Each structure stands twice: as structure tokens, then as C-alpha cells.
Amino acid sequence: MNTLAEENYLKAIYKLSLTAGNVSTNQIAAELATKASSVTDMVRKLAEKALVNYTRYQGVSLTKAGEKVALNIIRRHRLWEYFLVEKLHFKWDEVHDMAEEMEHISSTELIDRLDAFMGHPTRDPHGDPIPDCDGNFKVTELKPVSTVEINTAGVISGVRDHSASFLQYLERQQLTIGKHIIIKEVISYDNAVILEMENTQIQISRDVANNLLIAL
Amino acid sequence: MNTLAEENYLKAIYKLSLTAGNVSTNQIAAELATKASSVTDMVRKLAEKALVNYTRYQGVSLTKAGEKVALNIIRRHRLWEYFLVEKLHFKWDEVHDMAEEMEHISSTELIDRLDAFMGHPTRDPHGDPIPDCDGNFKVTELKPVSTVEINTAGVISGVRDHSASFLQYLERQQLTIGKHIIIKEVISYDNAVILEMENTQIQISRDVANNLLIAL
DNA sequence: TTATTTTTTTAGACTTGTCTAAAAATACAA
DNA sequence: TTGTATTTTTAGACAAGTCTAAAAAAATAA
Ligand SMILES: [Mn+2]
Ligand SMILES: [Mn+2]
Ligand SMILES: [Mn+2]
Ligand SMILES: [Mn+2]
């Protein structure tokens, strides 16, 4: 149906669309580590296939059809990540690159059976929601630890930075998905945040607090 | 390391090498449903990478390095087929095309963990041996039903035709891997073969007998 | 052994996806 | 509002992999 390159572009455009309206050529180029001229070419191709809306110099947005394809790729990516962690016992910082390849395996029957085999999980190992086969998923409002008030209690539920180094850091601090925490104090000098988790206090930097998401 | 196209060529050359010495350009073209001129180009590229031995007009053979790559692809193919049948409950005639894509997922760590997850299976759903991570596997001498003598007893252990239609036929006749059979009679008129399995008699055509393999 | 057929290779072209360099459009600042 | 900086597009090229048509080599037949 769509080539591997097309799928990667659609996924990138979807991701960028979450924090912007129309997505710019340069944003896509940065996301995919490619050049703006390559993006222009590909975007024209996707527009011809009616997967994106595009007018010269105005950026792009996904059409309904394009969004459906993107959500399907994300579904596959997150289900494979879940499989790798839950069944093959990889750590959450090890699975992204493998899933990046596996998400392009095309059979929908395969992905639906994989979904059933694992009991229809709703979130991947990083806390991100797994769309169902129609592209629907529950949106839960998550907040960066850095944005909530003192004495707020919450459950660690996601990350904004998916890099291996950040995930490894969280793992070492035991700040993993599902843990209950209370925000106790913000140091005014450097905005470091002191949390309480399982009756012990942990201090995290402002950067970490920005990238760690909790459900209230 | 190697591109998808290169991997497919290496696998094809390996497969053809089993029944011939040097493999010809036309044989490879037929196996991959491509043109002889394309094969010449690719074979030159593989020769430069020292994965095949090639001299103009003389056909090709795999080098030690090329054989190792080929066996690794076959390992991945067969392990994924096993996964699809044993864990996702696909039928043995449904898995080949999916495995054809999955065999190109590159992580060796992934494949080794998949292998462990399934308990280190030694044969895929079609009875073919699964090489270990060093490319070693047990060679079992299998014989087509059409070549053994009357009153020979054996266990169905493999097929020479992997097409969905043949596998579906066998499934319908319950002639599946592991079944014990005895060759009772060959009809001289059309070489049809009469088998006994679980105390009932089954008649199969010469074509089927040619493509059904048993261990004695 | 010579002629014919078959196989293989070469030559040249096309597609997909990428790149660099230059031109055009847009955004921003004075 | 005019000039400069930035972004985006165009033009032209390249690598991988494929194809068709023609040439060369090898195999086969007379
Ligand atoms: Mn990921
Ligand atoms: Mn994830
Ligand atoms: Mn197969
Ligand atoms: Mn098989």
C-alpha cells in the first residue's frame, strides 16, 4: 500500500501535528534527519495520494485518510514495543529501534492477533496509548511534574523524552510507569523538584521534571 | 549490514545451491521472479562484498560468509513462522508471506530472545530445521513417500512444495507433521499411493506422494 | 565443424528516495 | 515600508534496484 519512506513521513507529520497546526517542511526534515528539499518532494507525493493537505509554502496537515494510516503505524509500533518488553523481557529503553523496523510489517491480521495474544493492552511500555484497529484511543490528560503545585499527588504515567538515556535514568531512580508520587518542594535556586515516593524523598532536576508526566 | 534485496538474493542462491552446484543466472531470476539482467548486476555487487563466488558465464556459489548470512535469514524466517503458528495460531499455509517480511528485521538480540521465548524449537511448522545462531542445524534424511518401498512405516516430517494450496490439501487429509503412516500399495495405472494412517486408508496421487516427506 | 539456439552480459533507461546549490517566496527588523 | 534573513521550492545530480533490447558467449544440433 504505502512504502516504508511514506509511512515514516506520515508518522512524523502526525507526531508534529500534535503540538502545532500546520507542520513546516523544516520541522519534518529535522524530525526525520533529512533535508528540506527531500521533504518537499515527498510531501508532494503524499498530497497526490490524498494523504496530506499541502499548498506551496503553507506547510502540511494530514487528511483523514493520512491520519488513519499514521495511527495504524503508531498502533503497530506500540504493540511491538509492548511485545518486546512483556514477552521478550527487553527493557523500556531498548525497544524503540526494533519497533521502528517492526512497525512496517504490513499484515493487519498479524497485528490484530498479536494484540489479542497480549490481551489488548491499552498503553505501551512508555505509557503512550495504543490505538485500536480503527485508530481510536483514550486521551488521558497528563502533566509534566514541573507544572503541578506543591503537595500534588499523582501516578507516573508517561514521558516526553523517549531517549534511552532519559529512560535509563528514570529506571535507575525507580521512577517507572505506575509509581505513586507526591510533589513536595521546588528549589527556587535551580527549580529542582523534590518528590516523595514510597516514603522516601527523591530530588530531580528541572529538565527531568519537565519530561516526566503524571496523571492526577 | 545487507539490504533487503541482497538478503533475498542470498537466500535464493542458498536454496538453489541445495539441489545444484553452481547456480545459474536464469535459475536465480526464476526463483525471485525478476530478470536475468537484474541478477547479473546484483551478483556482481554480492561478489564485491565477498558474499558469492562469481566468474562471468560460470554461475555463482555462496562464500562461507555468504552462507552464514543466508542461514541467518533462514533462521529468522523459520523462527517467525514458528511464532506465528504456535503463539498467534495461524495455520501452516498462512505464515510464509508474513515471515518473508519479518525475516528482514535485523536485531540478532531480538531473534535470540524470540528463540528462547519459544523454547528453542528445532523445526518450523513445515518440518524444516531451524539453524541455531551459528548456522548449525541437524540434517535428517527425509524421503518422498513416492520413493519408499511397500510396507515401509514412517513419520510425516516435511514437504517439498510449500504452496498454500498443497498445505491446505494435506491439512484437509490430516496428513500433518508428526503423523505415523505406512505405505501400503502403489497403483500401477497412475502411481497413486495408498497409505494407512491411524487404521484408515488414504489414497494420494503421485504428485502428492512426490512432495510429502517422511522420516523412516 | 559449422550453424543455430539458449544463456548471459552489456548498454541504456526508468523509479524511488535522497542530496547540494541556487532561486523564489515569505517572515522579520530597522 | 524597505531591506535582510530565513524558509521553502526548484533544478540537476546520484545510488540502488529494476527493466528492455541488443550484443556476446556458451551450449547444442546438424
Ligand atoms: Mn518507540
Ligand atoms: Mn513507546
Ligand atoms: Mn516459509
Ligand atoms: Mn517454513
Coordinates of C-alpha atoms (C1' of nucleotides) and ligand atoms in Angstrom, one line a residue:
Chain A
M1 CA 0.0 0.0 0.0
N2 CA 2.5 2.7 1.2
T3 CA 6.2 2.5 1.1
L4 CA 8.4 2.5 4.1
A5 CA 9.5 6.0 3.4
E6 CA 5.9 7.2 3.1
E7 CA 5.0 5.6 6.3
N8 CA 7.8 7.3 8.2
Y9 CA 6.8 10.7 6.8
L10 CA 3.2 10.2 7.8
K11 CA 4.2 9.2 11.3
A12 CA 6.5 12.2 11.6
I13 CA 3.8 14.6 10.4
Y14 CA 1.3 13.1 12.8
K15 CA 3.7 13.5 15.7
L16 CA 4.5 17.1 14.8
S17 CA 0.8 17.9 14.3
L18 CA 0.1 17.2 18.0
T19 CA 2.0 20.4 19.0
A20 CA 1.4 22.6 16.0
G21 CA -1.3 23.3 13.4
N22 CA 0.2 23.0 10.0
V23 CA 3.6 21.3 10.0
S24 CA 6.5 23.0 8.3
T25 CA 9.0 21.5 5.8
N26 CA 11.9 22.2 8.1
Q27 CA 10.2 20.6 11.1
I28 CA 9.7 17.4 9.2
A29 CA 13.2 17.5 7.9
A30 CA 14.5 17.8 11.4
E31 CA 12.3 15.0 12.7
L32 CA 13.4 12.6 10.1
A33 CA 17.1 13.7 9.9
T34 CA 16.7 14.5 6.2
K35 CA 16.8 17.6 4.0
A36 CA 14.1 20.2 3.4
S37 CA 14.3 19.5 -0.4
S38 CA 13.6 15.8 0.2
V39 CA 10.6 16.7 2.3
T40 CA 9.1 18.9 -0.4
D41 CA 9.4 16.1 -2.9
M42 CA 7.8 13.5 -0.6
V43 CA 5.1 15.8 0.6
R44 CA 4.0 16.4 -3.0
K45 CA 3.8 12.7 -3.5
L46 CA 1.7 12.2 -0.3
A47 CA -0.6 15.1 -1.5
E48 CA -1.2 13.3 -4.8
K49 CA -2.2 10.2 -2.8
A50 CA -4.6 12.4 -0.8
L51 CA -2.8 11.6 2.5
V52 CA -1.8 15.2 3.3
N53 CA -3.2 18.6 2.6
Y54 CA -0.5 20.8 1.0
T55 CA -0.1 24.1 -0.7
R56 CA 3.3 25.5 -1.5
Y57 CA 4.9 27.4 1.3
Q58 CA 2.0 26.8 3.6
G59 CA 3.1 23.6 5.4
V60 CA 1.2 20.3 5.5
S61 CA -1.5 18.6 7.6
L62 CA -2.8 15.0 7.4
T63 CA -6.1 14.3 5.7
K64 CA -8.5 11.9 7.4
A65 CA -7.0 9.1 5.3
G66 CA -3.5 10.1 6.2
E67 CA -4.3 10.2 9.9
K68 CA -5.7 6.8 9.7
V69 CA -2.6 5.4 8.2
A70 CA -0.4 7.2 10.7
L71 CA -2.4 5.9 13.7
N72 CA -2.1 2.4 12.3
I73 CA 1.7 2.7 12.1
I74 CA 1.7 4.0 15.7
R75 CA -0.6 1.1 16.7
R76 CA 1.9 -1.3 15.3
H77 CA 4.9 0.4 16.8
R78 CA 3.4 0.4 20.3
L79 CA 2.1 -3.1 20.2
W80 CA 5.5 -4.4 19.1
E81 CA 7.1 -2.4 21.9
Y82 CA 4.7 -4.0 24.3
F83 CA 5.5 -7.4 23.0
L84 CA 9.3 -6.8 23.3
V85 CA 9.0 -5.7 26.9
E86 CA 6.3 -8.1 28.2
K87 CA 7.1 -11.2 26.3
L88 CA 10.8 -11.0 25.4
H89 CA 11.8 -9.0 28.6
F90 CA 13.6 -6.2 26.9
K91 CA 14.0 -3.0 29.0
W92 CA 11.9 0.0 28.1
D93 CA 14.9 1.9 26.8
E94 CA 15.9 -0.9 24.4
V95 CA 12.8 -1.4 22.3
H96 CA 12.3 1.7 20.2
D97 CA 14.7 1.0 17.3
M98 CA 13.5 -2.6 16.9
A99 CA 9.9 -1.4 16.9
E100 CA 10.9 1.2 14.3
E101 CA 11.5 -1.7 11.9
M102 CA 8.7 -3.9 13.0
E103 CA 6.0 -1.3 12.6
H104 CA 6.4 -1.7 8.8
I105 CA 5.3 -5.3 8.8
S106 CA 2.1 -4.9 6.8
S107 CA -0.3 -7.7 7.8
T108 CA -3.3 -6.3 9.7
E109 CA -4.4 -9.8 10.6
L110 CA -0.9 -10.3 12.2
I111 CA -1.2 -7.2 14.3
D112 CA -4.8 -8.0 15.4
R113 CA -3.7 -11.4 16.6
L114 CA -0.7 -10.0 18.3
D115 CA -3.0 -7.6 20.1
A116 CA -5.2 -10.4 21.2
F117 CA -2.3 -12.6 22.2
M118 CA -1.2 -9.9 24.6
G119 CA -4.7 -9.3 26.0
H120 CA -5.4 -6.0 24.2
P121 CA -3.0 -3.7 26.1
T122 CA -4.0 0.0 26.1
R123 CA -0.6 1.5 26.8
D124 CA 2.9 0.8 25.6
P125 CA 5.9 0.5 27.9
H126 CA 6.4 4.3 27.9
G127 CA 2.8 5.0 28.9
D128 CA 1.7 6.0 25.4
P129 CA -1.8 4.9 24.4
I130 CA -2.2 2.1 21.8
P131 CA -4.8 3.0 19.2
D132 CA -7.3 0.2 18.4
C133 CA -7.7 -1.1 14.9
D134 CA -9.9 1.8 14.0
G135 CA -7.4 4.4 15.3
N136 CA -9.3 5.2 18.4
F137 CA -7.6 5.6 21.8
K138 CA -8.3 7.1 25.2
V139 CA -6.7 10.5 25.7
T140 CA -5.7 11.0 29.3
E141 CA -4.6 14.4 30.4
L142 CA -1.0 14.1 31.7
K143 CA 1.0 16.9 33.2
P144 CA 4.8 17.4 33.5
V145 CA 5.9 17.2 37.1
S146 CA 7.3 20.7 36.7
T147 CA 3.9 22.2 36.1
V148 CA 1.9 20.9 39.1
E149 CA 1.5 22.6 42.5
I150 CA 3.3 21.6 45.7
N151 CA 1.6 18.7 47.5
T152 CA 0.0 17.4 44.4
A153 CA -0.2 13.6 44.3
G154 CA -0.1 11.6 41.1
V155 CA 0.9 8.5 39.2
I156 CA 3.8 8.4 36.8
S157 CA 2.1 7.7 33.5
G158 CA 4.3 8.9 30.7
V159 CA 7.5 10.6 29.4
R160 CA 8.0 13.4 26.9
D161 CA 11.6 12.4 26.2
H162 CA 11.9 8.8 24.8
S163 CA 15.7 8.8 24.6
A164 CA 17.4 5.7 26.0
S165 CA 19.5 7.9 28.4
F166 CA 16.4 9.5 29.9
L167 CA 14.6 6.2 30.3
Q168 CA 17.7 4.6 31.9
Y169 CA 18.0 7.5 34.3
L170 CA 14.4 7.0 35.4
E171 CA 14.8 3.3 35.7
R172 CA 17.8 3.9 38.0
Q173 CA 15.8 6.2 40.2
Q174 CA 12.9 3.7 40.1
L175 CA 10.7 6.4 38.6
T176 CA 8.8 4.0 36.4
I177 CA 5.3 3.9 35.0
G178 CA 2.6 3.3 37.7
K179 CA 4.6 4.6 40.7
H180 CA 2.7 7.0 43.0
I181 CA 4.5 10.2 43.9
I182 CA 3.8 13.5 45.7
I183 CA 5.5 16.7 44.6
K184 CA 6.9 18.2 47.9
E185 CA 9.0 21.2 47.0
V186 CA 10.6 23.2 44.2
I187 CA 14.0 24.6 45.0
S188 CA 13.9 28.2 43.9
Y189 CA 17.6 28.4 43.1
D190 CA 17.6 25.9 40.2
N191 CA 13.9 24.7 40.0
A192 CA 14.9 21.2 41.1
V193 CA 11.9 19.3 42.3
I194 CA 11.7 17.2 45.5
L195 CA 9.3 14.2 45.3
E196 CA 8.1 11.7 47.8
M197 CA 7.8 8.2 46.5
E198 CA 7.2 5.1 48.8
N199 CA 8.0 7.3 51.8
T200 CA 11.4 8.3 50.6
Q201 CA 12.4 11.6 49.1
I202 CA 13.9 12.0 45.6
Q203 CA 15.3 15.1 44.0
I204 CA 15.1 15.5 40.3
S205 CA 16.3 18.4 38.1
R206 CA 14.1 20.8 36.3
D207 CA 14.9 19.0 33.0
V208 CA 13.7 15.7 34.4
A209 CA 10.6 17.3 35.9
N210 CA 9.8 18.7 32.5
N211 CA 9.9 15.4 30.8
L212 CA 8.2 13.2 33.4
L213 CA 4.4 13.1 33.1
I214 CA 1.9 12.2 35.8
A215 CA -1.8 11.5 35.9
L216 CA -3.5 13.3 38.8
Chain B
M1 CA 24.6 -4.6 7.0
N2 CA 22.9 -6.0 3.9
T3 CA 20.0 -4.6 2.1
L4 CA 16.6 -6.3 1.8
A5 CA 17.3 -7.1 -1.9
E6 CA 20.7 -8.5 -1.1
E7 CA 19.2 -10.7 1.6
N8 CA 16.6 -12.1 -0.7
Y9 CA 19.2 -12.9 -3.4
L10 CA 21.4 -14.7 -0.8
K11 CA 18.5 -16.7 0.4
A12 CA 17.5 -17.7 -3.1
I13 CA 21.1 -18.7 -4.0
Y14 CA 21.3 -20.8 -0.9
K15 CA 18.1 -22.5 -1.7
L16 CA 19.1 -23.3 -5.2
S17 CA 22.5 -24.5 -4.1
L18 CA 20.9 -27.3 -2.3
T19 CA 20.0 -29.1 -5.5
A20 CA 22.8 -27.8 -7.8
G21 CA 26.4 -27.0 -7.7
N22 CA 26.9 -23.6 -9.2
V23 CA 23.7 -21.7 -9.6
S24 CA 22.8 -20.1 -12.9
T25 CA 21.7 -16.5 -13.5
N26 CA 18.4 -17.8 -15.0
Q27 CA 17.7 -20.0 -12.0
I28 CA 18.0 -17.1 -9.7
A29 CA 15.9 -14.9 -11.9
A30 CA 13.1 -17.5 -11.9
E31 CA 13.3 -18.0 -8.1
L32 CA 13.0 -14.3 -7.5
A33 CA 10.6 -13.5 -10.3
T34 CA 13.0 -11.0 -11.8
K35 CA 15.0 -10.7 -15.0
A36 CA 18.4 -12.2 -15.7
S37 CA 20.0 -8.8 -16.3
S38 CA 19.0 -7.7 -12.8
V39 CA 20.6 -10.9 -11.4
T40 CA 23.9 -10.2 -13.2
D41 CA 24.0 -6.7 -11.6
M42 CA 23.2 -7.9 -8.1
V43 CA 25.5 -10.9 -8.3
R44 CA 28.4 -8.6 -9.2
K45 CA 27.6 -6.5 -6.1
L46 CA 27.5 -9.5 -3.9
A47 CA 30.8 -10.7 -5.3
E48 CA 32.4 -7.3 -4.4
K49 CA 31.1 -7.8 -0.9
A50 CA 32.7 -11.3 -0.9
L51 CA 29.4 -13.0 -0.3
V52 CA 29.4 -15.0 -3.5
N53 CA 32.0 -16.5 -5.8
Y54 CA 31.3 -15.4 -9.4
T55 CA 33.0 -15.5 -12.7
R56 CA 31.3 -14.3 -15.9
Y57 CA 29.1 -17.0 -17.5
Q58 CA 30.0 -19.5 -14.8
G59 CA 27.2 -19.1 -12.3
V60 CA 27.6 -18.3 -8.6
S61 CA 28.1 -20.1 -5.3
L62 CA 28.0 -18.7 -1.8
T63 CA 31.2 -18.0 0.1
K64 CA 31.5 -19.1 3.7
A65 CA 30.4 -15.5 4.7
G66 CA 27.5 -15.5 2.3
E67 CA 26.3 -18.9 3.5
K68 CA 26.4 -17.6 7.1
V69 CA 24.2 -14.6 6.1
A70 CA 21.8 -16.9 4.2
L71 CA 21.4 -19.3 7.1
N72 CA 20.8 -16.4 9.4
I73 CA 17.9 -15.2 7.2
I74 CA 16.5 -18.7 7.1
R75 CA 16.8 -18.9 10.9
R76 CA 14.8 -15.7 11.3
H77 CA 12.2 -16.8 8.7
R78 CA 11.6 -20.2 10.4
L79 CA 11.5 -18.8 13.9
W80 CA 8.9 -16.2 12.9
E81 CA 6.9 -18.9 11.2
Y82 CA 7.0 -21.0 14.4
F83 CA 5.9 -17.9 16.4
L84 CA 3.0 -17.2 14.1
V85 CA 1.7 -20.8 14.3
E86 CA 2.4 -21.6 17.9
K87 CA 1.7 -18.3 19.6
L88 CA -0.7 -16.5 17.2
H89 CA -2.4 -19.7 16.0
F90 CA -2.1 -19.1 12.3
K91 CA -2.4 -22.1 10.1
W92 CA 0.8 -23.5 8.4
D93 CA -0.4 -22.4 5.0
E94 CA -0.8 -18.7 6.1
V95 CA 2.5 -17.8 7.5
H96 CA 5.0 -17.8 4.7
D97 CA 4.4 -14.3 3.3
M98 CA 4.4 -12.7 6.7
A99 CA 7.7 -14.4 7.6
E100 CA 9.0 -13.2 4.3
E101 CA 8.8 -9.7 5.6
M102 CA 9.7 -10.4 9.2
E103 CA 12.9 -12.3 8.3
H104 CA 14.5 -8.9 7.5
I105 CA 14.1 -7.4 11.0
S106 CA 17.8 -7.0 11.8
S107 CA 18.3 -7.4 15.5
T108 CA 20.1 -10.6 16.5
E109 CA 19.3 -10.0 20.1
L110 CA 15.6 -10.0 19.2
I111 CA 15.8 -13.2 17.3
D112 CA 17.8 -14.9 20.1
R113 CA 15.2 -13.9 22.7
L114 CA 12.4 -15.0 20.4
D115 CA 14.1 -18.3 20.1
A116 CA 14.4 -18.6 23.9
F117 CA 10.8 -17.4 24.4
M118 CA 9.6 -20.3 22.3
G119 CA 11.8 -22.9 23.9
H120 CA 14.5 -23.2 21.2
P121 CA 12.3 -25.0 18.6
T122 CA 14.3 -27.2 16.1
R123 CA 11.8 -27.3 13.3
D124 CA 9.4 -24.8 11.7
P125 CA 5.7 -25.6 11.1
H126 CA 6.6 -27.2 7.7
G127 CA 9.2 -29.6 9.3
D128 CA 12.2 -27.6 8.1
P129 CA 15.1 -27.4 10.5
I130 CA 15.8 -24.1 12.3
P131 CA 19.5 -23.2 12.3
D132 CA 21.0 -22.1 15.6
C133 CA 22.7 -18.7 15.9
D134 CA 25.9 -20.1 14.4
G135 CA 24.0 -21.5 11.4
N136 CA 24.2 -25.1 12.6
F137 CA 21.3 -27.5 12.3
K138 CA 20.6 -31.2 12.3
V139 CA 20.2 -32.7 8.8
T140 CA 17.7 -35.5 8.9
E141 CA 17.4 -37.7 5.8
L142 CA 13.8 -37.4 4.6
K143 CA 12.3 -39.4 1.7
P144 CA 9.4 -38.6 -0.6
V145 CA 6.6 -41.1 0.0
S146 CA 6.8 -41.9 -3.7
T147 CA 10.3 -43.4 -3.3
V148 CA 9.9 -45.8 -0.4
E149 CA 9.0 -49.5 -0.6
I150 CA 5.7 -51.1 0.1
N151 CA 5.0 -51.7 3.8
T152 CA 7.5 -49.0 4.9
A153 CA 6.4 -47.2 8.0
G154 CA 7.4 -43.6 8.7
V155 CA 6.5 -40.3 10.2
I156 CA 5.4 -37.3 8.2
S157 CA 8.2 -34.9 8.6
G158 CA 8.3 -32.3 5.8
V159 CA 7.1 -31.1 2.4
R160 CA 8.9 -30.3 -0.8
D161 CA 6.1 -28.0 -2.0
H162 CA 5.4 -25.1 0.4
S163 CA 2.5 -23.6 -1.6
A164 CA -0.7 -22.8 0.4
S165 CA -2.8 -25.0 -1.8
F166 CA -0.6 -28.1 -1.1
L167 CA -0.5 -27.4 2.6
Q168 CA -4.3 -26.9 2.7
Y169 CA -4.8 -30.2 0.9
L170 CA -2.6 -32.0 3.4
E171 CA -4.4 -30.3 6.3
R172 CA -7.8 -31.5 4.9
Q173 CA -6.5 -35.0 4.6
Q174 CA -5.0 -34.7 8.1
L175 CA -1.6 -35.5 6.6
T176 CA 0.2 -33.2 9.0
I177 CA 3.7 -33.2 10.5
G178 CA 4.2 -36.0 13.1
K179 CA 1.6 -38.4 11.8
H180 CA 2.6 -42.0 11.5
I181 CA 1.9 -43.7 8.2
I182 CA 2.5 -46.9 6.4
I183 CA 2.8 -47.1 2.6
K184 CA 0.5 -50.0 1.6
E185 CA 0.2 -50.0 -2.2
V186 CA 1.1 -48.2 -5.4
I187 CA -1.5 -48.3 -8.1
S188 CA 0.4 -49.3 -11.2
Y189 CA -2.1 -47.5 -13.5
D190 CA -1.4 -43.9 -12.3
N191 CA 1.2 -44.4 -9.5
A192 CA -1.3 -43.3 -6.9
V193 CA -0.2 -44.4 -3.4
I194 CA -2.4 -45.9 -0.7
L195 CA -1.4 -45.2 2.9
E196 CA -2.5 -46.4 6.2
M197 CA -2.8 -43.8 8.9
E198 CA -4.5 -44.4 12.3
N199 CA -6.0 -47.6 10.9
T200 CA -7.7 -45.9 8.0
Q201 CA -6.6 -46.0 4.4
I202 CA -5.9 -42.8 2.4
Q203 CA -5.2 -42.6 -1.3
I204 CA -2.9 -39.8 -2.6
S205 CA -1.8 -39.0 -6.1
R206 CA 1.7 -39.4 -7.4
D207 CA 2.2 -35.6 -7.3
V208 CA 1.3 -35.6 -3.6
A209 CA 3.4 -38.6 -2.8
N210 CA 6.4 -36.8 -4.5
N211 CA 6.0 -33.8 -2.3
L212 CA 5.3 -35.4 1.0
L213 CA 8.4 -36.3 3.0
I214 CA 8.7 -39.0 5.7
A215 CA 11.4 -40.0 8.2
L216 CA 11.9 -43.7 8.5
Chain C
dT1 C1' 32.9 -28.5 -37.6
dT2 C1' 29.7 -25.2 -38.6
dA3 C1' 25.2 -23.3 -37.8
dT4 C1' 21.5 -22.4 -34.7
dT5 C1' 19.6 -21.9 -30.2
dT6 C1' 19.9 -20.7 -25.5
dT7 C1' 22.0 -18.3 -21.8
dT8 C1' 24.4 -14.4 -20.0
dT9 C1' 26.1 -10.0 -20.1
dT10 C1' 26.1 -5.1 -21.6
dA11 C1' 24.1 -0.7 -22.7
dG12 C1' 20.9 2.5 -21.8
dA13 C1' 16.8 3.9 -19.5
dC14 C1' 13.4 4.4 -15.5
dT15 C1' 11.7 4.9 -10.5
dT16 C1' 12.3 5.9 -5.7
dG17 C1' 14.3 8.5 -2.5
dT18 C1' 18.0 11.2 -1.5
dC19 C1' 21.4 15.2 -1.8
dT20 C1' 23.7 20.1 -3.0
dA21 C1' 23.3 24.5 -4.8
dA22 C1' 20.7 28.2 -6.5
dA23 C1' 16.3 30.7 -7.0
dA24 C1' 11.9 32.2 -5.2
dA25 C1' 8.8 33.2 -1.5
dT26 C1' 8.0 34.6 3.0
dA27 C1' 9.0 36.5 7.5
dC28 C1' 11.1 39.8 10.3
dA29 C1' 13.5 44.1 11.6
dA30 C1' 15.0 48.6 11.1
Chain D
dT1 C1' 8.0 50.0 4.1
dT2 C1' 12.0 48.6 2.6
dG3 C1' 15.9 45.6 3.2
dT4 C1' 17.8 41.4 5.2
dA5 C1' 17.4 36.8 7.0
dT6 C1' 15.1 32.6 6.9
dT7 C1' 12.3 29.1 4.9
dT8 C1' 10.8 26.7 1.0
dT9 C1' 11.0 25.2 -3.5
dT10 C1' 13.3 24.2 -7.9
dA11 C1' 17.0 22.3 -10.8
dG12 C1' 20.0 18.9 -11.5
dA13 C1' 22.6 15.0 -9.9
dC14 C1' 23.3 10.4 -7.7
dA15 C1' 22.7 5.5 -5.8
dA16 C1' 20.0 1.3 -5.6
dG17 C1' 17.4 -1.7 -8.0
dT18 C1' 14.9 -2.8 -11.8
dC19 C1' 13.6 -3.2 -16.9
dT20 C1' 14.0 -3.8 -22.3
dA21 C1' 16.7 -4.5 -26.3
dA22 C1' 21.0 -5.7 -28.3
dA23 C1' 25.5 -8.0 -28.2
dA24 C1' 28.5 -11.7 -26.7
dA25 C1' 29.4 -16.2 -25.1
dA26 C1' 28.3 -20.9 -24.5
dA27 C1' 25.7 -25.0 -25.4
dT28 C1' 23.5 -27.9 -28.7
dA29 C1' 22.4 -29.8 -33.2
dA30 C1' 23.1 -30.8 -37.9
Ligands
MN1 MN 9.1 4.0 20.4
MN2 MN 6.8 3.8 23.0
MN3 MN 8.3 -20.0 4.6
MN4 MN 8.7 -22.9 6.6

